[in-house]
Amino acid sequence: MVGIVLASHGGFADGIAQSAQMLFGEQNNFAHVILKPDEGPDDIRGKMEKAIASFDSQDEVLFLVDLWGGTPFNQANGLVEKHDKWAIVAGMNLPMVVQALTERMMDANATARQIATKVVEPAKDGIKTKPSDLMPKTAAPAAAADKGSAKGGAKSIPEGTVIGDGHIKYVLARIDSRLLHGQVATGWIPAMKPDRVIVVSDSVAKDDLRKSMIREAAPAGVKAHTVPLKKMEEIAKDPRFGNTHALLLFENPEDVLRAIKGGINLKDINVGSMSYKEGDVNANNVLSMNQEDVDTFRELEKMGVKFDVRKVPSDAPGNMDAILKKAQNLLDEQKK
């Protein structure tokens, strides 16, 4: 029997599991895990692994998650990458869960991927309006307007060709140790409207699993890439990217400093989150820093870089100078 894991931000998965079991009764090989506000990626991943270990069999597992590109999806994706029979469906709603339990009940031999295929249409059909004429009309498929970029982007254009003004447009450059996750996918990407998300990181560029997760976490219509810093420097100087509107993601301020020194023209940096590492201090509830981080931010400041401290676009900007002063005070105390 396929094991089913519901996963979400907050208590959504708990509530939808309770609703489903009101209809179907108590279910075996059925788990629901949630990411609490004070938890991180490792916490939800651990809950998923514990849930799967409780199933009668781990051969077939189906994840139903709330949000494509969010932390529950990303952690489930990391597990699915290692199992060729497992599957994920995002956009979880009650009709989707009901259909998954129905399919499993009707066919004990159904696979996770077969069930995944069969839950999508019921999930879509569960979205209705009253009055019915409020439902948007289904748009006809658009013609492929950007065939050149779809078939290889700048690589398919002769070197030396100048597209637009020949300069890549940076709609946002963000420091976020979680890189492409829910806040970026559902907050910053719709707000800034990039056509590409570029993760700039030497370490991530060497990690095939993380690169795959980043590609798959991108919203529809936006391409996601991972490149090392040297490659980003080449892209920044390539006139074939003149029509590209890019959102850059960095794991830490040190990589931002290297990028700017390498010729990437960044004047404003959005500071989103920096996860805790041994030796760090907590400058606020989402930013943990060590002495190198503080010194790097101060160096960037001297170079004229402006900081926009916000997790999501709707947040009020934080005071970076106050944050850095607090971090420095805590680091000084740590040394005593």
C-alpha positions as a Markdown table, in Angstrom:
| # | Residue | x | y | z |
|---|---|---|---|---|
| 1 | Met | 0.0 | 0.0 | 0.0 |
| 2 | Val | 1.2 | 3.5 | -0.8 |
| 3 | Gly | 2.2 | 5.6 | 2.2 |
| 4 | Ile | 0.8 | 9.1 | 2.1 |
| 5 | Val | 2.4 | 12.1 | 3.8 |
| 6 | Leu | 0.7 | 15.5 | 4.0 |
| 7 | Ala | 3.1 | 18.4 | 4.6 |
| 8 | Ser | 2.5 | 22.1 | 5.0 |
| 9 | His | 3.5 | 25.4 | 6.6 |
| 10 | Gly | 1.6 | 25.8 | 9.9 |
| 11 | Gly | -1.3 | 23.5 | 10.9 |
| 12 | Phe | -2.8 | 23.2 | 7.4 |
| 13 | Ala | -1.7 | 19.5 | 7.0 |
| 14 | Asp | -3.0 | 18.6 | 10.5 |
| 15 | Gly | -6.4 | 20.2 | 9.7 |
| 16 | Ile | -6.8 | 18.6 | 6.3 |
| 17 | Ala | -5.8 | 15.2 | 7.6 |
| 18 | Gln | -8.5 | 15.5 | 10.3 |
| 19 | Ser | -11.1 | 16.5 | 7.7 |
| 20 | Ala | -10.2 | 13.5 | 5.5 |
| 21 | Gln | -10.3 | 11.1 | 8.3 |
| 22 | Met | -13.8 | 12.4 | 9.3 |
| 23 | Leu | -14.8 | 11.1 | 5.9 |
| 24 | Phe | -12.8 | 7.9 | 5.6 |
| 25 | Gly | -12.1 | 7.0 | 9.3 |
| 26 | Glu | -8.7 | 6.4 | 10.8 |
| 27 | Gln | -6.1 | 5.6 | 8.2 |
| 28 | Asn | -3.0 | 3.5 | 8.2 |
| 29 | Asn | 0.2 | 4.4 | 6.4 |
| 30 | Phe | -1.1 | 8.0 | 6.4 |
| 31 | Ala | 0.8 | 10.9 | 8.1 |
| 32 | His | 0.7 | 14.6 | 8.4 |
| 33 | Val | 3.6 | 16.8 | 9.3 |
| 34 | Ile | 3.9 | 20.6 | 9.7 |
| 35 | Leu | 6.6 | 23.2 | 9.7 |
| 36 | Lys | 6.1 | 25.5 | 12.7 |
| 37 | Pro | 7.1 | 29.2 | 12.7 |
| 38 | Asp | 10.1 | 28.6 | 14.9 |
| 39 | Glu | 11.4 | 25.5 | 12.9 |
| 40 | Gly | 13.6 | 25.1 | 9.9 |
| 41 | Pro | 14.2 | 22.8 | 6.9 |
| 42 | Asp | 15.9 | 20.1 | 9.0 |
| 43 | Asp | 13.0 | 19.9 | 11.4 |
| 44 | Ile | 10.4 | 19.2 | 8.7 |
| 45 | Arg | 12.6 | 16.8 | 6.9 |
| 46 | Gly | 13.2 | 14.9 | 10.2 |
| 47 | Lys | 9.4 | 14.7 | 10.7 |
| 48 | Met | 9.0 | 13.3 | 7.1 |
| 49 | Glu | 11.6 | 10.7 | 7.7 |
| 50 | Lys | 10.0 | 9.6 | 11.0 |
| 51 | Ala | 6.6 | 9.4 | 9.3 |
| 52 | Ile | 7.9 | 7.3 | 6.5 |
| 53 | Ala | 9.7 | 5.0 | 8.8 |
| 54 | Ser | 6.4 | 4.3 | 10.6 |
| 55 | Phe | 4.7 | 3.0 | 7.4 |
| 56 | Asp | 4.4 | -0.8 | 6.7 |
| 57 | Ser | 6.5 | -0.4 | 3.6 |
| 58 | Gln | 8.7 | 2.4 | 2.3 |
| 59 | Asp | 8.6 | 1.2 | -1.3 |
| 60 | Glu | 5.9 | 3.6 | -2.4 |
| 61 | Val | 5.4 | 7.0 | -0.9 |
| 62 | Leu | 3.3 | 9.9 | -2.1 |
| 63 | Phe | 3.8 | 13.5 | -0.7 |
| 64 | Leu | 0.9 | 15.9 | -0.9 |
| 65 | Val | 2.3 | 19.4 | 0.0 |
| 66 | Asp | 0.8 | 22.8 | 0.2 |
| 67 | Leu | 3.1 | 25.0 | -1.9 |
| 68 | Trp | 5.4 | 24.3 | -4.8 |
| 69 | Gly | 8.8 | 25.7 | -3.9 |
| 70 | Gly | 8.1 | 26.0 | -0.2 |
| 71 | Thr | 10.3 | 24.4 | 2.5 |
| 72 | Pro | 8.0 | 21.3 | 2.9 |
| 73 | Phe | 8.2 | 20.8 | -0.9 |
| 74 | Asn | 11.9 | 21.3 | -1.0 |
| 75 | Gln | 12.6 | 18.8 | 1.8 |
| 76 | Ala | 10.2 | 16.2 | 0.3 |
| 77 | Asn | 11.9 | 16.7 | -3.1 |
| 78 | Gly | 15.3 | 15.9 | -1.5 |
| 79 | Leu | 13.8 | 12.6 | -0.3 |
| 80 | Val | 12.0 | 11.8 | -3.6 |
| 81 | Glu | 15.3 | 12.3 | -5.6 |
| 82 | Lys | 16.6 | 9.2 | -3.9 |
| 83 | His | 13.6 | 7.0 | -4.6 |
| 84 | Asp | 12.5 | 6.3 | -8.2 |
| 85 | Lys | 9.0 | 5.2 | -7.1 |
| 86 | Trp | 8.1 | 8.1 | -4.9 |
| 87 | Ala | 6.2 | 11.2 | -6.0 |
| 88 | Ile | 5.1 | 14.7 | -4.9 |
| 89 | Val | 1.9 | 16.7 | -5.8 |
| 90 | Ala | 1.8 | 20.3 | -4.7 |
| 91 | Gly | -1.2 | 22.6 | -4.2 |
| 92 | Met | -2.8 | 20.3 | -1.6 |
| 93 | Asn | -6.5 | 20.7 | -1.0 |
| 94 | Leu | -9.2 | 18.4 | 0.6 |
| 95 | Pro | -10.5 | 17.1 | -2.8 |
| 96 | Met | -6.9 | 16.0 | -3.6 |
| 97 | Val | -6.5 | 14.2 | -0.3 |
| 98 | Val | -9.9 | 12.5 | -0.6 |
| 99 | Gln | -9.1 | 11.3 | -4.1 |
| 100 | Ala | -5.7 | 10.0 | -3.0 |
| 101 | Leu | -7.3 | 8.0 | -0.2 |
| 102 | Thr | -10.1 | 6.8 | -2.6 |
| 103 | Glu | -7.6 | 5.6 | -5.2 |
| 104 | Arg | -5.6 | 3.7 | -2.6 |
| 105 | Met | -8.7 | 2.1 | -1.1 |
| 106 | Met | -10.0 | 1.0 | -4.5 |
| 107 | Asp | -6.7 | -0.4 | -5.7 |
| 108 | Ala | -4.3 | -1.7 | -3.1 |
| 109 | Asn | -1.7 | -2.3 | -5.8 |
| 110 | Ala | -1.8 | 1.3 | -7.1 |
| 111 | Thr | 1.6 | 3.0 | -7.2 |
| 112 | Ala | 2.5 | 6.4 | -5.8 |
| 113 | Arg | 2.9 | 7.8 | -9.3 |
| 114 | Gln | -0.4 | 6.4 | -10.5 |
| 115 | Ile | -2.2 | 8.0 | -7.6 |
| 116 | Ala | -0.3 | 11.3 | -8.2 |
| 117 | Thr | -1.6 | 11.4 | -11.7 |
| 118 | Lys | -5.2 | 10.8 | -10.7 |
| 119 | Val | -5.4 | 13.4 | -7.9 |
| 120 | Val | -4.6 | 16.5 | -10.0 |
| 121 | Glu | -7.9 | 16.9 | -11.9 |
| 122 | Pro | -10.1 | 16.4 | -8.8 |
| 123 | Ala | -8.0 | 19.0 | -7.0 |
| 124 | Lys | -8.5 | 21.5 | -9.9 |
| 125 | Asp | -12.2 | 20.7 | -10.1 |
| 126 | Gly | -12.6 | 21.4 | -6.4 |
| 127 | Ile | -12.0 | 25.1 | -7.1 |
| 128 | Lys | -15.3 | 26.7 | -7.9 |
| 129 | Thr | -17.0 | 30.1 | -7.4 |
| 130 | Lys | -20.5 | 31.2 | -6.6 |
| 131 | Pro | -21.7 | 32.9 | -8.8 |
| 132 | Ser | -20.2 | 30.5 | -11.3 |
| 133 | Asp | -19.5 | 33.3 | -13.8 |
| 134 | Leu | -16.7 | 34.5 | -11.5 |
| 135 | Met | -14.6 | 31.6 | -12.6 |
| 136 | Pro | -11.9 | 32.8 | -15.0 |
| 137 | Lys | -12.2 | 31.7 | -18.6 |
| 138 | Thr | -9.6 | 29.1 | -19.6 |
| 139 | Ala | -7.0 | 30.9 | -21.8 |
| 140 | Ala | -5.9 | 29.3 | -25.0 |
| 141 | Pro | -2.4 | 28.1 | -24.9 |
| 142 | Ala | 0.0 | 30.9 | -25.8 |
| 143 | Ala | 2.3 | 30.6 | -28.8 |
| 144 | Ala | 5.9 | 30.0 | -27.9 |
| 145 | Ala | 7.0 | 33.6 | -27.9 |
| 146 | Asp | 10.6 | 33.0 | -26.8 |
| 147 | Lys | 11.6 | 30.0 | -28.8 |
| 148 | Gly | 15.2 | 31.1 | -28.9 |
| 149 | Ser | 15.7 | 31.3 | -25.2 |
| 150 | Ala | 13.8 | 28.0 | -24.7 |
| 151 | Lys | 16.2 | 26.2 | -26.9 |
| 152 | Gly | 19.3 | 27.3 | -25.1 |
| 153 | Gly | 19.2 | 31.0 | -24.4 |
| 154 | Ala | 22.4 | 33.0 | -25.0 |
| 155 | Lys | 24.2 | 29.8 | -25.9 |
| 156 | Ser | 22.2 | 29.6 | -29.1 |
| 157 | Ile | 23.1 | 33.2 | -30.0 |
| 158 | Pro | 26.5 | 34.0 | -31.7 |
| 159 | Glu | 29.1 | 35.4 | -29.3 |
| 160 | Gly | 29.5 | 39.1 | -29.5 |
| 161 | Thr | 25.8 | 39.7 | -30.3 |
| 162 | Val | 24.3 | 42.6 | -28.3 |
| 163 | Ile | 20.8 | 42.0 | -27.1 |
| 164 | Gly | 18.9 | 45.1 | -25.9 |
| 165 | Asp | 21.4 | 47.4 | -24.2 |
| 166 | Gly | 23.8 | 44.5 | -23.6 |
| 167 | His | 23.5 | 44.7 | -19.8 |
| 168 | Ile | 21.8 | 42.1 | -17.7 |
| 169 | Lys | 19.1 | 43.7 | -15.4 |
| 170 | Tyr | 19.2 | 42.7 | -11.7 |
| 171 | Val | 15.7 | 43.1 | -10.4 |
| 172 | Leu | 16.8 | 41.9 | -6.9 |
| 173 | Ala | 19.9 | 40.6 | -5.3 |
| 174 | Arg | 19.2 | 38.8 | -2.0 |
| 175 | Ile | 21.1 | 37.1 | 0.7 |
| 176 | Asp | 19.2 | 34.1 | 1.9 |
| 177 | Ser | 20.8 | 30.9 | 3.3 |
| 178 | Arg | 17.7 | 29.0 | 2.2 |
| 179 | Leu | 18.1 | 30.3 | -1.4 |
| 180 | Leu | 15.0 | 29.6 | -3.5 |
| 181 | His | 12.1 | 28.7 | -1.0 |
| 182 | Gly | 8.5 | 29.7 | -0.3 |
| 183 | Gln | 9.1 | 33.4 | 0.6 |
| 184 | Val | 11.1 | 33.9 | -2.6 |
| 185 | Ala | 8.8 | 31.9 | -4.8 |
| 186 | Thr | 5.6 | 33.4 | -3.6 |
| 187 | Gly | 6.7 | 36.8 | -2.5 |
| 188 | Trp | 9.7 | 38.2 | -4.2 |
| 189 | Ile | 9.3 | 36.6 | -7.6 |
| 190 | Pro | 5.8 | 37.9 | -8.2 |
| 191 | Ala | 6.8 | 41.3 | -6.8 |
| 192 | Met | 10.0 | 41.7 | -8.9 |
| 193 | Lys | 8.9 | 39.7 | -12.0 |
| 194 | Pro | 12.3 | 38.2 | -13.0 |
| 195 | Asp | 12.5 | 35.9 | -16.0 |
| 196 | Arg | 15.4 | 34.0 | -14.4 |
| 197 | Val | 16.5 | 33.2 | -10.9 |
| 198 | Ile | 20.2 | 32.7 | -10.5 |
| 199 | Val | 21.7 | 31.1 | -7.4 |
| 200 | Val | 25.3 | 32.3 | -7.2 |
| 201 | Ser | 27.3 | 29.9 | -5.2 |
| 202 | Asp | 30.5 | 27.8 | -5.7 |
| 203 | Ser | 29.3 | 25.2 | -3.2 |
| 204 | Val | 25.8 | 24.8 | -4.5 |
| 205 | Ala | 27.0 | 24.7 | -8.1 |
| 206 | Lys | 28.9 | 21.5 | -7.2 |
| 207 | Asp | 25.9 | 19.8 | -5.6 |
| 208 | Asp | 23.7 | 18.1 | -8.2 |
| 209 | Leu | 20.9 | 17.4 | -5.7 |
| 210 | Arg | 20.6 | 21.0 | -4.5 |
| 211 | Lys | 20.8 | 22.3 | -8.1 |
| 212 | Ser | 17.9 | 20.0 | -9.1 |
| 213 | Met | 15.8 | 21.1 | -6.1 |
| 214 | Ile | 16.4 | 24.8 | -7.0 |
| 215 | Arg | 15.3 | 24.1 | -10.7 |
| 216 | Glu | 12.2 | 22.4 | -9.6 |
| 217 | Ala | 11.3 | 25.0 | -6.9 |
| 218 | Ala | 11.0 | 27.8 | -9.5 |
| 219 | Pro | 7.4 | 29.0 | -10.3 |
| 220 | Ala | 6.0 | 28.4 | -13.7 |
| 221 | Gly | 7.4 | 30.7 | -16.3 |
| 222 | Val | 10.6 | 31.4 | -14.4 |
| 223 | Lys | 13.8 | 29.6 | -15.1 |
| 224 | Ala | 16.2 | 28.8 | -12.2 |
| 225 | His | 19.9 | 28.3 | -12.6 |
| 226 | Thr | 22.9 | 27.7 | -10.3 |
| 227 | Val | 26.3 | 29.1 | -11.2 |
| 228 | Pro | 29.6 | 29.5 | -9.5 |
| 229 | Leu | 30.9 | 33.1 | -9.0 |
| 230 | Lys | 33.3 | 33.1 | -11.9 |
| 231 | Lys | 30.6 | 32.0 | -14.3 |
| 232 | Met | 28.3 | 34.8 | -13.0 |
| 233 | Glu | 31.1 | 37.3 | -13.7 |
| 234 | Glu | 31.2 | 36.0 | -17.3 |
| 235 | Ile | 27.4 | 36.3 | -17.6 |
| 236 | Ala | 27.5 | 39.8 | -16.2 |
| 237 | Lys | 29.8 | 40.8 | -19.1 |
| 238 | Asp | 28.0 | 38.9 | -21.8 |
| 239 | Pro | 26.0 | 41.3 | -24.0 |
| 240 | Arg | 23.7 | 38.4 | -25.1 |
| 241 | Phe | 22.0 | 38.7 | -21.7 |
| 242 | Gly | 20.8 | 42.3 | -22.4 |
| 243 | Asn | 17.1 | 41.4 | -22.2 |
| 244 | Thr | 17.5 | 39.2 | -19.1 |
| 245 | His | 15.8 | 40.3 | -15.8 |
| 246 | Ala | 17.5 | 38.3 | -13.1 |
| 247 | Leu | 16.9 | 37.8 | -9.4 |
| 248 | Leu | 20.2 | 36.8 | -7.8 |
| 249 | Leu | 20.4 | 34.7 | -4.7 |
| 250 | Phe | 23.5 | 34.5 | -2.5 |
| 251 | Glu | 24.0 | 32.3 | 0.6 |
| 252 | Asn | 26.1 | 34.9 | 2.5 |
| 253 | Pro | 27.5 | 38.4 | 2.3 |
| 254 | Glu | 31.0 | 37.2 | 1.5 |
| 255 | Asp | 29.8 | 35.9 | -1.9 |
| 256 | Val | 28.1 | 39.2 | -2.6 |
| 257 | Leu | 31.4 | 41.0 | -1.9 |
| 258 | Arg | 33.3 | 38.7 | -4.2 |
| 259 | Ala | 30.7 | 39.2 | -6.9 |
| 260 | Ile | 30.9 | 43.0 | -6.7 |
| 261 | Lys | 34.7 | 42.9 | -6.7 |
| 262 | Gly | 34.4 | 40.6 | -9.7 |
| 263 | Gly | 32.5 | 43.3 | -11.7 |
| 264 | Ile | 28.9 | 42.5 | -11.0 |
| 265 | Asn | 27.1 | 45.8 | -10.6 |
| 266 | Leu | 25.0 | 45.5 | -7.5 |
| 267 | Lys | 24.1 | 48.7 | -5.6 |
| 268 | Asp | 21.3 | 47.3 | -3.4 |
| 269 | Ile | 21.1 | 44.1 | -1.5 |
| 270 | Asn | 18.0 | 42.6 | 0.1 |
| 271 | Val | 19.0 | 40.8 | 3.3 |
| 272 | Gly | 16.5 | 38.0 | 4.0 |
| 273 | Ser | 17.8 | 35.3 | 6.3 |
| 274 | Met | 21.1 | 33.9 | 7.5 |
| 275 | Ser | 20.9 | 30.6 | 9.3 |
| 276 | Tyr | 22.8 | 29.9 | 12.5 |
| 277 | Lys | 26.2 | 28.3 | 12.4 |
| 278 | Glu | 28.5 | 27.4 | 15.2 |
| 279 | Gly | 30.2 | 30.6 | 16.5 |
| 280 | Asp | 27.4 | 32.9 | 15.2 |
| 281 | Val | 25.4 | 35.3 | 17.3 |
| 282 | Asn | 21.7 | 36.0 | 16.7 |
| 283 | Ala | 21.5 | 39.6 | 15.5 |
| 284 | Asn | 17.7 | 39.2 | 15.2 |
| 285 | Asn | 15.2 | 36.3 | 14.8 |
| 286 | Val | 16.3 | 35.5 | 11.2 |
| 287 | Leu | 19.9 | 36.8 | 10.9 |
| 288 | Ser | 22.8 | 35.0 | 12.5 |
| 289 | Met | 26.3 | 36.3 | 12.0 |
| 290 | Asn | 30.0 | 35.8 | 12.8 |
| 291 | Gln | 32.7 | 38.4 | 12.8 |
| 292 | Glu | 33.5 | 37.9 | 9.1 |
| 293 | Asp | 29.9 | 38.5 | 8.2 |
| 294 | Val | 29.8 | 41.8 | 10.2 |
| 295 | Asp | 33.1 | 42.9 | 8.7 |
| 296 | Thr | 31.9 | 42.0 | 5.2 |
| 297 | Phe | 28.6 | 44.0 | 5.6 |
| 298 | Arg | 30.6 | 47.0 | 6.8 |
| 299 | Glu | 33.0 | 46.7 | 3.8 |
| 300 | Leu | 30.0 | 46.6 | 1.5 |
| 301 | Glu | 28.6 | 49.6 | 3.2 |
| 302 | Lys | 31.8 | 51.6 | 2.6 |
| 303 | Met | 31.5 | 50.7 | -1.1 |
| 304 | Gly | 28.2 | 52.4 | -1.2 |
| 305 | Val | 26.0 | 49.3 | -1.1 |
| 306 | Lys | 22.5 | 49.9 | 0.4 |
| 307 | Phe | 20.8 | 47.2 | 2.5 |
| 308 | Asp | 17.1 | 46.3 | 2.4 |
| 309 | Val | 16.4 | 44.1 | 5.4 |
| 310 | Arg | 13.1 | 42.3 | 4.7 |
| 311 | Lys | 12.0 | 38.6 | 4.6 |
| 312 | Val | 9.1 | 39.4 | 2.3 |
| 313 | Pro | 8.1 | 42.4 | 0.3 |
| 314 | Ser | 5.2 | 43.3 | 2.7 |
| 315 | Asp | 7.6 | 43.6 | 5.7 |
| 316 | Ala | 8.7 | 47.0 | 7.0 |
| 317 | Pro | 12.5 | 47.4 | 6.3 |
| 318 | Gly | 14.8 | 46.7 | 9.2 |
| 319 | Asn | 17.6 | 49.0 | 10.4 |
| 320 | Met | 20.8 | 47.3 | 9.1 |
| 321 | Asp | 23.1 | 49.6 | 11.1 |
| 322 | Ala | 21.3 | 48.7 | 14.4 |
| 323 | Ile | 21.4 | 45.0 | 13.5 |
| 324 | Leu | 25.2 | 45.2 | 12.8 |
| 325 | Lys | 25.8 | 47.1 | 16.0 |
| 326 | Lys | 23.9 | 44.5 | 18.0 |
| 327 | Ala | 25.8 | 41.6 | 16.3 |
| 328 | Gln | 29.1 | 43.3 | 17.0 |
| 329 | Asn | 28.2 | 43.8 | 20.7 |
| 330 | Leu | 27.2 | 40.2 | 21.1 |
| 331 | Leu | 30.4 | 39.0 | 19.3 |
| 332 | Asp | 32.5 | 41.2 | 21.6 |
| 333 | Glu | 30.7 | 39.7 | 24.6 |
| 334 | Gln | 31.4 | 36.3 | 23.2 |
| 335 | Lys | 35.1 | 36.9 | 23.1 |
| 336 | Lys | 35.3 | 37.9 | 26.8 |
